[in-house]
Short mmCIF file of C-alpha atoms in Angstrom, two decimals:
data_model
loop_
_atom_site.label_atom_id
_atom_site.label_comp_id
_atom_site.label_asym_id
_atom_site.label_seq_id
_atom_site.Cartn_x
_atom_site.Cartn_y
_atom_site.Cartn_z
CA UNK A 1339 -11.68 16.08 -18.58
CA UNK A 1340 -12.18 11.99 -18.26
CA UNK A 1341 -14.47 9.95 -16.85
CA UNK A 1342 -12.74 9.30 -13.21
CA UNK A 1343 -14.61 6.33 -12.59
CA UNK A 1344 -12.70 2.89 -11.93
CA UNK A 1345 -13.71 1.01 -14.80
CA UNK A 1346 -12.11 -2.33 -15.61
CA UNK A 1347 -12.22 -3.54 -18.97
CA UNK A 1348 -10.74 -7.10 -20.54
CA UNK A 1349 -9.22 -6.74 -23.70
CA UNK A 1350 -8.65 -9.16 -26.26
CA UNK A 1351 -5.03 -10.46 -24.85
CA UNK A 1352 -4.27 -11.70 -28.60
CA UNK A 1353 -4.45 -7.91 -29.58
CA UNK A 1354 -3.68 -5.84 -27.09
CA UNK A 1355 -0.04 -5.04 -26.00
CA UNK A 1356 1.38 -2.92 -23.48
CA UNK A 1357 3.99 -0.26 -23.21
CA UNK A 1358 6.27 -0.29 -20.26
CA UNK A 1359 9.54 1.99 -19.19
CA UNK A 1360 11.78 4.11 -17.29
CA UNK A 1361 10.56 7.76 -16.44
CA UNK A 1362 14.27 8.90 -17.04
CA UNK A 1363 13.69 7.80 -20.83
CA UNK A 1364 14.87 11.13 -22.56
CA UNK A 1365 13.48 9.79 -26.47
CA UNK A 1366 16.70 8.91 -27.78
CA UNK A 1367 15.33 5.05 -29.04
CA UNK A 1368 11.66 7.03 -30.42
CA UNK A 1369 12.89 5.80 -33.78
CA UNK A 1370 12.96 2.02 -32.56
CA UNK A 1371 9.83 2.26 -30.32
CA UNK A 1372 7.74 3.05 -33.71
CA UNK A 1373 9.41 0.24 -35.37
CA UNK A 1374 8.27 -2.06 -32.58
CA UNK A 1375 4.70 -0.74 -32.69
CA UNK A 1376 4.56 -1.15 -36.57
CA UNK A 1377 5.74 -4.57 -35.67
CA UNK A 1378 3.35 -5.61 -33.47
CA UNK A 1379 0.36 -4.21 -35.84
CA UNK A 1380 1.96 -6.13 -38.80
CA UNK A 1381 1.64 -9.30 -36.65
CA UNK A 1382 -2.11 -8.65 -35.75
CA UNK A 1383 -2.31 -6.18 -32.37
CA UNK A 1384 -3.88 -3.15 -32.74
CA UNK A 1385 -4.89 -2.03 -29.20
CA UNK A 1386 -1.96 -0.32 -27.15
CA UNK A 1387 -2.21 -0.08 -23.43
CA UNK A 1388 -0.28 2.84 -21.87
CA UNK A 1389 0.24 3.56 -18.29
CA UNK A 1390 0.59 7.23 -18.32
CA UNK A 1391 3.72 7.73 -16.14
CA UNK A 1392 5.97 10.07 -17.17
CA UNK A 1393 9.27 9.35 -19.48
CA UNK A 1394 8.49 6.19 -21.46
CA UNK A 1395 5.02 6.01 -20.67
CA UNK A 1396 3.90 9.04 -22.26
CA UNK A 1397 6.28 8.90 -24.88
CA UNK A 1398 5.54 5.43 -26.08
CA UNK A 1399 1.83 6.33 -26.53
CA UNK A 1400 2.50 9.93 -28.21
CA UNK A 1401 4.57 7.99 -30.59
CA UNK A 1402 1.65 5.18 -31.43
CA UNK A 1403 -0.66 8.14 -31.95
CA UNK A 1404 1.04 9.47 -34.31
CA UNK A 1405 0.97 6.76 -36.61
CA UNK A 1406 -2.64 6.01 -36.46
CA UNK A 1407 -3.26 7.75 -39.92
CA UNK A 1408 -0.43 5.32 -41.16
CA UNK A 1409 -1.57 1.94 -39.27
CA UNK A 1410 -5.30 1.80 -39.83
CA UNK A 1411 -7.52 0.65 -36.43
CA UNK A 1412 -4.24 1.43 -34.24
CA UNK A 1413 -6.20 2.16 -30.50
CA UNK A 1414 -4.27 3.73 -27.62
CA UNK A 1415 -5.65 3.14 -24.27
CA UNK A 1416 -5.16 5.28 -21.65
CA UNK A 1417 -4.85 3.19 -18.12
CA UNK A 1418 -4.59 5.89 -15.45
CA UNK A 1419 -3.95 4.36 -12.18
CA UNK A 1420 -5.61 7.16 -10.02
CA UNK A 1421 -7.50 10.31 -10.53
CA UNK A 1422 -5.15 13.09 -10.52
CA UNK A 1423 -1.72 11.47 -11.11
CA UNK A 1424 -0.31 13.76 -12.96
CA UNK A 1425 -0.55 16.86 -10.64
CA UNK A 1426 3.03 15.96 -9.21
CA UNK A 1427 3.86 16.37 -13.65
CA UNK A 1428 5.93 19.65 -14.83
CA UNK A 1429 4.15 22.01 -16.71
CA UNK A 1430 4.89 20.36 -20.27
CA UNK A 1431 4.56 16.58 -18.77
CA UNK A 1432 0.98 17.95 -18.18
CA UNK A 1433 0.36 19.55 -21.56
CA UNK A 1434 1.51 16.16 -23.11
CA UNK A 1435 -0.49 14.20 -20.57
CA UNK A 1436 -3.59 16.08 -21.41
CA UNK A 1437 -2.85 15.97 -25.33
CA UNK A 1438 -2.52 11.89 -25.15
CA UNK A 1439 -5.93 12.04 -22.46
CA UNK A 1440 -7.74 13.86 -25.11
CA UNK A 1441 -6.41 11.86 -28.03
CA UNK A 1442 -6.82 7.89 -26.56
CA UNK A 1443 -9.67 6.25 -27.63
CA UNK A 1444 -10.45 5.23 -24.38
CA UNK A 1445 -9.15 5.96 -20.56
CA UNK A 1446 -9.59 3.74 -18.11
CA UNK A 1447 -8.80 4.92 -14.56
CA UNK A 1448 -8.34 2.23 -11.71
CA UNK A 1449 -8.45 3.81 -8.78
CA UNK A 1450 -10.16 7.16 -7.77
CA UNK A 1451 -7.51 8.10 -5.26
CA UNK A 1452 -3.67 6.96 -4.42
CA UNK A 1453 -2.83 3.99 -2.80
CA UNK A 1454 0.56 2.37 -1.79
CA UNK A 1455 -0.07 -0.37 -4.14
CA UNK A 1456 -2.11 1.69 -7.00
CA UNK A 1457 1.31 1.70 -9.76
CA UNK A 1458 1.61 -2.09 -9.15
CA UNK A 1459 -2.15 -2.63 -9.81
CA UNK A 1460 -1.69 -0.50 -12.91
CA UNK A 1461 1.21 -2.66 -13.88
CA UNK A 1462 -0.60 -5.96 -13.51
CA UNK A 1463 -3.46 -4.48 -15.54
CA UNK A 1464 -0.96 -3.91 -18.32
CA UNK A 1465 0.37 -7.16 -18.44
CA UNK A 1466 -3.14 -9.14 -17.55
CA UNK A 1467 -4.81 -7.38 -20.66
CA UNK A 1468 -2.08 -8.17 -23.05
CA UNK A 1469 0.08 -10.80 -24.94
CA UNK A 1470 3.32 -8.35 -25.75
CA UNK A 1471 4.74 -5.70 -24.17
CA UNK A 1472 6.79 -3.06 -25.59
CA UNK A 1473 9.82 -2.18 -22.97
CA UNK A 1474 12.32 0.70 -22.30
CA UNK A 1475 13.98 -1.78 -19.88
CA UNK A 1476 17.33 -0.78 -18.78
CA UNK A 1477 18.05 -2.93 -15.80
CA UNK A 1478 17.15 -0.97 -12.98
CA UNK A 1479 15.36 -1.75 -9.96
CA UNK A 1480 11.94 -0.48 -10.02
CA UNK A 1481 8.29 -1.01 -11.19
CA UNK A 1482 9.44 -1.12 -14.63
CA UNK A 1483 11.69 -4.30 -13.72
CA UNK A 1484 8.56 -5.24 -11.70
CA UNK A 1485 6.46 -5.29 -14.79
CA UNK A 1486 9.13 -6.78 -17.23
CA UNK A 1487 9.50 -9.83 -14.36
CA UNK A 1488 5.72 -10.21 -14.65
CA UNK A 1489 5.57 -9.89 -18.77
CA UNK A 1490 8.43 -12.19 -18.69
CA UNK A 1491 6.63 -14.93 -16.92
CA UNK A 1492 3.49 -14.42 -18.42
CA UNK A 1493 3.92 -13.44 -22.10
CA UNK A 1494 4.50 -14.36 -25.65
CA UNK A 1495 6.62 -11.48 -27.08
CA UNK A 1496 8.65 -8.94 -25.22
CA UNK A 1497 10.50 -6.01 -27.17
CA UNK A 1498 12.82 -4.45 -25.23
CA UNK A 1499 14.07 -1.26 -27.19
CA UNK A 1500 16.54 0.15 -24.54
CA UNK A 1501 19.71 -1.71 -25.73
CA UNK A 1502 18.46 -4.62 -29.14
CA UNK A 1503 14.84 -5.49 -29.11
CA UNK A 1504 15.69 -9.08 -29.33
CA UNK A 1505 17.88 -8.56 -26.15
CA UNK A 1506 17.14 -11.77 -23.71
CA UNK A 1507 15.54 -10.65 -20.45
CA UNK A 1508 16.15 -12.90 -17.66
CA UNK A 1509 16.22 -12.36 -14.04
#
């Protein structure tokens, strides 16, 4: 289905954001998330780095797909962070795994098998290959806090759509 290859690309950081969430995110805040993306495209990025995870993940990119007829050069990059991740997915996390595989226009996977520290390579990849991040962040321990530290420390903008996206993120 994709190239399973680990293939490590540099984006433009200027460009490029990330998404980042909780896998309990049940779409309640889809509404705000595209209102973030058109955002971030207003203000010049137009490449959109997704992690793939369940929840957020997945729903943050099938939500900047859908407006690439409406936001012209809009790219959604797949970053996979192992061959095979989602074979632990339900039935229907699969389907709309597959759907956003098949739709990216690009997948990059990192690592051909699991590791203990494959999700926190993924993570760093995220934030490494972009200057804003897009962030279902509720406050809970995890590697979405793990990520949000990082974009925190490392970033320009940071969206956070759980609660207000201008919501201060300190830890």
């Amino acid at each position: 289905m994709y190239n399973k290859k680990v293939k490590i690309i540099a984006y433009k950081r200027e460009t490029t954001a990330c998404f980042t969430g909780h896998r309990t995110y049940d779409g309640s805040r889809n509404e705000e998330l595209k209102a973030a993306v058109r955002e971030l495209y207003v203000r010049g990025y137009r490449t959109f780095l997704c992690g793939m995870a369940m929840g957020f993940d997945l729903a943050a990119a099938e939500c900047a797909l859908s407006l690439r007829n409406e936001l012209k050069g809009l790219r959604i990059v797949s970053v996979v962070p192992f061959g095979d991740m989602q074979r632990k997915f339900s039935i229907e996390q699969q389907a709309l795994y597959n759907h956003i595989i098949t739709e990216a226009d690009e997948v990059i996977t990192l690592a051909t098998n699991y590791s203990a520290n494959v999700y926190a390579l993924r993570n760093n990849y995220l934030v490494d290959n972009s200057s804003a991040v897009i962030a279902y962040f509720t406050g809970a321990k995890g590697g979405t806090a793990y990520t949000v530290r990082r974009a925190v420390k490392s970033l320009s903008l940071i969206v956070n759509i759980y609660n207000n996206p201008q919501q201060k993120l300190s830890f």
